[in-house]
JSON list of C-alpha atoms in Angstrom, two decimals:
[
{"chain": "A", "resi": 1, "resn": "UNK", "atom": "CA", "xyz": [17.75, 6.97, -68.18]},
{"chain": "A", "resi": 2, "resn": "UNK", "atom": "CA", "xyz": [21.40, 6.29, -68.02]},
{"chain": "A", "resi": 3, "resn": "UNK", "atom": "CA", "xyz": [23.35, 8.73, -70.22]},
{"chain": "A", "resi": 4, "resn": "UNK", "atom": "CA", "xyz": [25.94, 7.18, -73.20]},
{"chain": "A", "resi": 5, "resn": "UNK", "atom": "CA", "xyz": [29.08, 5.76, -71.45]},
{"chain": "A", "resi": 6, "resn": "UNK", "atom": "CA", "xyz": [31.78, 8.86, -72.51]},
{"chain": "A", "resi": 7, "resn": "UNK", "atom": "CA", "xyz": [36.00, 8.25, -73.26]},
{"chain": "A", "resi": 8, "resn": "UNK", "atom": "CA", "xyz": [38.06, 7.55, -70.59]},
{"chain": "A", "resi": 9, "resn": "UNK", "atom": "CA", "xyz": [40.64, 9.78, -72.17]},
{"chain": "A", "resi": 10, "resn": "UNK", "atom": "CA", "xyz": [40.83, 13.50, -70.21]},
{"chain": "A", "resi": 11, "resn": "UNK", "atom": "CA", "xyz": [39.30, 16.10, -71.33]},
{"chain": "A", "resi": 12, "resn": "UNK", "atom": "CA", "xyz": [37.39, 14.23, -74.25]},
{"chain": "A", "resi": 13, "resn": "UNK", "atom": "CA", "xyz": [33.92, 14.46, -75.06]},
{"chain": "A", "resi": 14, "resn": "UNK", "atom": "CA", "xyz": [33.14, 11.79, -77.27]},
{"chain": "A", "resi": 15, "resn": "UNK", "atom": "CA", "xyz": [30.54, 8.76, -76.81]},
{"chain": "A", "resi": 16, "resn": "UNK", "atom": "CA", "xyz": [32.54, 5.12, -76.57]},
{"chain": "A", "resi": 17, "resn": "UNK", "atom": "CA", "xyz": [32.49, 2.64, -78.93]},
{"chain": "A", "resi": 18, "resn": "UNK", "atom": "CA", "xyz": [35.28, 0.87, -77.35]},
{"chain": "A", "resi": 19, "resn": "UNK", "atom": "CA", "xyz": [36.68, -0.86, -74.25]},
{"chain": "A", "resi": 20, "resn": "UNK", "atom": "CA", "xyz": [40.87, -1.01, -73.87]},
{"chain": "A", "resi": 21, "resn": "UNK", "atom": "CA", "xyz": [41.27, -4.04, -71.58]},
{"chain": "A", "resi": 22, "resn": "UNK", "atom": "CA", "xyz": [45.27, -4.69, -69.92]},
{"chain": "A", "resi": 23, "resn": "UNK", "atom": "CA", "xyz": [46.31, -8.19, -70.33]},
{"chain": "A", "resi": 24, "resn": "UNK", "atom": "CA", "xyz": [49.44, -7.59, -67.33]},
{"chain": "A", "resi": 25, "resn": "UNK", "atom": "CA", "xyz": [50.40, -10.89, -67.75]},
{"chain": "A", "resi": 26, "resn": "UNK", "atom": "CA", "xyz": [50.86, -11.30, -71.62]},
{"chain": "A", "resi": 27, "resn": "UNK", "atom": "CA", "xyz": [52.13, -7.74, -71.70]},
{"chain": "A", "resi": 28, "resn": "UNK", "atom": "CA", "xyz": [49.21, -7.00, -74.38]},
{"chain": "A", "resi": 29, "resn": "UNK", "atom": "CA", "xyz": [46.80, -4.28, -74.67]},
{"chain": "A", "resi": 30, "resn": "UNK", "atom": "CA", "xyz": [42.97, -5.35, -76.23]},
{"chain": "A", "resi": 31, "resn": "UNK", "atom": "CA", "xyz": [40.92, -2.78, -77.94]},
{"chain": "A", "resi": 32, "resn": "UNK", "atom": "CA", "xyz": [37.34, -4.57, -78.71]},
{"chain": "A", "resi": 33, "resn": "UNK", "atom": "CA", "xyz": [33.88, -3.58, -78.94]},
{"chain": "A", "resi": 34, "resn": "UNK", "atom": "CA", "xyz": [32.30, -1.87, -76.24]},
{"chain": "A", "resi": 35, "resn": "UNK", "atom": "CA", "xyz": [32.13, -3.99, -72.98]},
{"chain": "A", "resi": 36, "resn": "UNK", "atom": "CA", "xyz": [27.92, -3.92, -71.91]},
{"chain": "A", "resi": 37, "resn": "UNK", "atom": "CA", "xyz": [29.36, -3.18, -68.54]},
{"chain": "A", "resi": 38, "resn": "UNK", "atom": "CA", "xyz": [31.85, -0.61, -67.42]},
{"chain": "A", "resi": 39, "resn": "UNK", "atom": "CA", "xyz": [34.32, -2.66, -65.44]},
{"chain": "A", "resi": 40, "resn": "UNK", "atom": "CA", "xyz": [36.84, -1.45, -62.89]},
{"chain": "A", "resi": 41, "resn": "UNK", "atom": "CA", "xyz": [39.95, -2.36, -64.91]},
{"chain": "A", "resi": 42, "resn": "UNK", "atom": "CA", "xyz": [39.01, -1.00, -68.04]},
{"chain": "A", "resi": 43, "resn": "UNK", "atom": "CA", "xyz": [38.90, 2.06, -69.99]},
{"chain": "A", "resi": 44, "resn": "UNK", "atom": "CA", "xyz": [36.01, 3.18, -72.49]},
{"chain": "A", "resi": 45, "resn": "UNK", "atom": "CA", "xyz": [37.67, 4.95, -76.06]},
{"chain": "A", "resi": 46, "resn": "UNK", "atom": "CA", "xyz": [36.13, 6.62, -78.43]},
{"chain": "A", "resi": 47, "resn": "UNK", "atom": "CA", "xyz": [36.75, 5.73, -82.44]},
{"chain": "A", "resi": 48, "resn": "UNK", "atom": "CA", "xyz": [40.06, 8.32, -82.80]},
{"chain": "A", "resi": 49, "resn": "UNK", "atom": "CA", "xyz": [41.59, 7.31, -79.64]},
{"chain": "A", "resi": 50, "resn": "UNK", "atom": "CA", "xyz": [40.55, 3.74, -80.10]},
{"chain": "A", "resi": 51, "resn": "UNK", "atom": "CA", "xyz": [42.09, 3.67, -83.61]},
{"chain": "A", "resi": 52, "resn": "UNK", "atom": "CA", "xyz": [45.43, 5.36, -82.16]},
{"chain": "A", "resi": 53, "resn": "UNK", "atom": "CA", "xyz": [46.44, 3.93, -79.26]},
{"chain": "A", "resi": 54, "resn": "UNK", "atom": "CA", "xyz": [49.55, 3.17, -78.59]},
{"chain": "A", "resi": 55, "resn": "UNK", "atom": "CA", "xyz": [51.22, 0.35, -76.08]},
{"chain": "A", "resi": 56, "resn": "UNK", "atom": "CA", "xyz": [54.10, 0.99, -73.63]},
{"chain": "A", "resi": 57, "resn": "UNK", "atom": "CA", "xyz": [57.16, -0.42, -75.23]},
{"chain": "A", "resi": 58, "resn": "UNK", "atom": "CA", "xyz": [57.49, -4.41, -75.11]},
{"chain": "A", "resi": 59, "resn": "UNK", "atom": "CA", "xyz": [54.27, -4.83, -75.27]},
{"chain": "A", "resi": 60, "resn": "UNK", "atom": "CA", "xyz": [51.32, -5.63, -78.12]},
{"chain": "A", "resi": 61, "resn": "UNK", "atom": "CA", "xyz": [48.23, -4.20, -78.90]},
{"chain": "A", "resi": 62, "resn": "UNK", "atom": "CA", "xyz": [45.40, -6.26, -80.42]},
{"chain": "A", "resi": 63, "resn": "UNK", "atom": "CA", "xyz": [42.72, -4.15, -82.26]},
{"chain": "A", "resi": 64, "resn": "UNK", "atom": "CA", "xyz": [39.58, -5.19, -83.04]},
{"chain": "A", "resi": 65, "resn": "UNK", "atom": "CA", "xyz": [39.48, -4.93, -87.01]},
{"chain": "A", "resi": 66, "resn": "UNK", "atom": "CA", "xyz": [35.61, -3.60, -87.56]},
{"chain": "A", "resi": 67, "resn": "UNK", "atom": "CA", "xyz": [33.90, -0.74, -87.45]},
{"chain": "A", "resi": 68, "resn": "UNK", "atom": "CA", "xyz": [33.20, 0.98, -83.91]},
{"chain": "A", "resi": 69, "resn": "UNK", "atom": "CA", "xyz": [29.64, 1.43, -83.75]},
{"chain": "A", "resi": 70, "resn": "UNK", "atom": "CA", "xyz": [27.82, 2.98, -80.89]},
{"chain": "A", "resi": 71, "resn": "UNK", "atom": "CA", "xyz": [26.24, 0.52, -78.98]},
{"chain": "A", "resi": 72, "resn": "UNK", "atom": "CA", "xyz": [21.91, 0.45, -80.02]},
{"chain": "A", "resi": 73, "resn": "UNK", "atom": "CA", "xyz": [19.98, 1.67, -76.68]},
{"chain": "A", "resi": 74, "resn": "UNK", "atom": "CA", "xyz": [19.52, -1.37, -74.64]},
{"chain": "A", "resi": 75, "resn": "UNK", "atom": "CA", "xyz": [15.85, -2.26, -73.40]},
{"chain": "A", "resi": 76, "resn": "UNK", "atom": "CA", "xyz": [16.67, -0.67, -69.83]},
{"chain": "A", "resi": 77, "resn": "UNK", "atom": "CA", "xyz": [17.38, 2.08, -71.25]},
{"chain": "A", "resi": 78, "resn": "UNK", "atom": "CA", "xyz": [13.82, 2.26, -73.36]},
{"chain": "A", "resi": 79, "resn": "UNK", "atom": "CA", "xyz": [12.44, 1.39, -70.18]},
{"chain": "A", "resi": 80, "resn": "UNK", "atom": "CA", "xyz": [13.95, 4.16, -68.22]},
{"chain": "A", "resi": 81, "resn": "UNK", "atom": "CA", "xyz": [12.72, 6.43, -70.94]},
{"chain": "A", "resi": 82, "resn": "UNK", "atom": "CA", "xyz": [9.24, 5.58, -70.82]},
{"chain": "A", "resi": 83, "resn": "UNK", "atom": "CA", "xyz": [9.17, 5.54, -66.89]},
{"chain": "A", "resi": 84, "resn": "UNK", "atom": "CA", "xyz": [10.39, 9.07, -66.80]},
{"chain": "A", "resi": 85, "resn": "UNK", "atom": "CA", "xyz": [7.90, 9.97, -69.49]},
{"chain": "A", "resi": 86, "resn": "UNK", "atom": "CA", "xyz": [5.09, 8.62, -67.42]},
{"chain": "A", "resi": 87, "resn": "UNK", "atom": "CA", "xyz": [6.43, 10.38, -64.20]},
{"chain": "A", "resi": 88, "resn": "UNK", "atom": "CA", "xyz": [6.59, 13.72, -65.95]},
{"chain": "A", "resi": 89, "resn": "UNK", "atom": "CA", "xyz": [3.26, 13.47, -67.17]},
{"chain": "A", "resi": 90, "resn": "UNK", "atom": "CA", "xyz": [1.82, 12.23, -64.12]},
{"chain": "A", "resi": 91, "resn": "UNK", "atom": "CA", "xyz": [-0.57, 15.31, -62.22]},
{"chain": "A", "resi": 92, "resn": "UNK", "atom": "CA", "xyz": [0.53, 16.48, -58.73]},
{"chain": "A", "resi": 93, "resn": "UNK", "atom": "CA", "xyz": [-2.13, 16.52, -56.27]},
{"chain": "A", "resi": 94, "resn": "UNK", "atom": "CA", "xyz": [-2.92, 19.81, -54.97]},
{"chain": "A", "resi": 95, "resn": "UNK", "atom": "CA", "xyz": [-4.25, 20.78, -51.81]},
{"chain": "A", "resi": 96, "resn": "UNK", "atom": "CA", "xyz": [-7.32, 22.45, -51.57]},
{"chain": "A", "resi": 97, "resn": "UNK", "atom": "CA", "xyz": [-7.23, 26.16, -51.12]},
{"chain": "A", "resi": 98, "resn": "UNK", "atom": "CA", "xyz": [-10.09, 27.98, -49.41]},
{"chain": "A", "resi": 99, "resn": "UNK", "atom": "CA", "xyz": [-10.41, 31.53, -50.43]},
{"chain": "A", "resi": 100, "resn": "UNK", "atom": "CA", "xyz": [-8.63, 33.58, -48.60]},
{"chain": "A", "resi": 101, "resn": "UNK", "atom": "CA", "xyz": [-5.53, 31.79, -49.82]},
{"chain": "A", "resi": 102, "resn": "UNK", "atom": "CA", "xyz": [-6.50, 32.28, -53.31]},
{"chain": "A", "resi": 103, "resn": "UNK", "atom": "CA", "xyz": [-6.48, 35.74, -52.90]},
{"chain": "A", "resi": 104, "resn": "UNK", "atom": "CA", "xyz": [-3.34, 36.08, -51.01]},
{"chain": "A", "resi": 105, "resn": "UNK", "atom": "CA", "xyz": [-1.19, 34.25, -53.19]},
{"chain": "A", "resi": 106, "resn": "UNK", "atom": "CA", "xyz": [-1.07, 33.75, -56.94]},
{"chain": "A", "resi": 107, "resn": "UNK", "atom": "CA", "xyz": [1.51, 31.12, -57.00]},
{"chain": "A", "resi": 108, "resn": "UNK", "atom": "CA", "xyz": [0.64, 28.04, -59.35]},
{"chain": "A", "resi": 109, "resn": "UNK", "atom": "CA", "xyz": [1.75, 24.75, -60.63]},
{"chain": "A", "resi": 110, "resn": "UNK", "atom": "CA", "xyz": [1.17, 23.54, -63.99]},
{"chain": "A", "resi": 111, "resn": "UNK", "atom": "CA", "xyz": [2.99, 20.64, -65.15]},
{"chain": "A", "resi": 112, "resn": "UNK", "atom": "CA", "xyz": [6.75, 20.82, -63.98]},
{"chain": "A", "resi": 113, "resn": "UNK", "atom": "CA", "xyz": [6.94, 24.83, -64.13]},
{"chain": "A", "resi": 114, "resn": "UNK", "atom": "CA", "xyz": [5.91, 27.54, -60.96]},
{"chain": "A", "resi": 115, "resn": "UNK", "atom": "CA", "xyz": [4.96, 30.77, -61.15]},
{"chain": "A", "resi": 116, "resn": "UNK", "atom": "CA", "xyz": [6.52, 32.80, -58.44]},
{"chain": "A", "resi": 117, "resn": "UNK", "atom": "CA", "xyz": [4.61, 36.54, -57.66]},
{"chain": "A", "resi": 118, "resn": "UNK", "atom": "CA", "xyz": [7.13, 39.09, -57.46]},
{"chain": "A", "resi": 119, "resn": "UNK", "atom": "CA", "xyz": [8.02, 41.04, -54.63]},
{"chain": "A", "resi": 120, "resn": "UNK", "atom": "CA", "xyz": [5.89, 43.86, -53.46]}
]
């Protein structure tokens, strides 16, 4: 499952709602709703730095004028769930152990966690 895209800005943790976009030859800056797709030439902001960015002198900055919502989980993303949901839940064959082996080790598997025997 893909994690929530995060802002662009250093150092800051939020989730994006928003996608700054450079118009070089108009000398504008765009803040709109988040892009579906990360591009190259953009930058993901969160609401507060969305909300208070500022544009290099000479130039403009059009803001979207709604709210910045979080974008709703897309269907790959509800499919990516569910497929790791099935892999985790799916058994792991296990070899078959004859009985000397069973006695030497007690290591097991069960589910995703392994007990280890300590050192003797």
């Amino acid at each position: 499952m893909r994690s929530p895209r995060r802002c662009s800005r250093n150092g800051c943790p939020r989730q994006a709602v928003a996608t700054l976009t450079y118009v070089y030859n108009e000398s504008t800056a765009v803040v709109g709703p988040l892009a579906a797709f990360a591009e190259p030439h953009t930058y993901d902001l969160c609401e507060p730095h969305a909300r208070s960015l500022t544009a290099p002198r000479g130039w403009d900055v059009v803001r979207h004028e709604g709210e910045f919502e979080p974008p709703p989980p897309t269907t790959d993303d509800l499919v990516a769930l569910a497929e790791a949901v099935r892999e985790a839940a799916r058994p792991t064959p296990r070899p078959p152990e004859d009985d000397q082996d069973k006695q030497s080790h007690s290591t097991g598997r069960r589910g995703h966690l392994r007990v280890i025997p300590p050192n003797l």
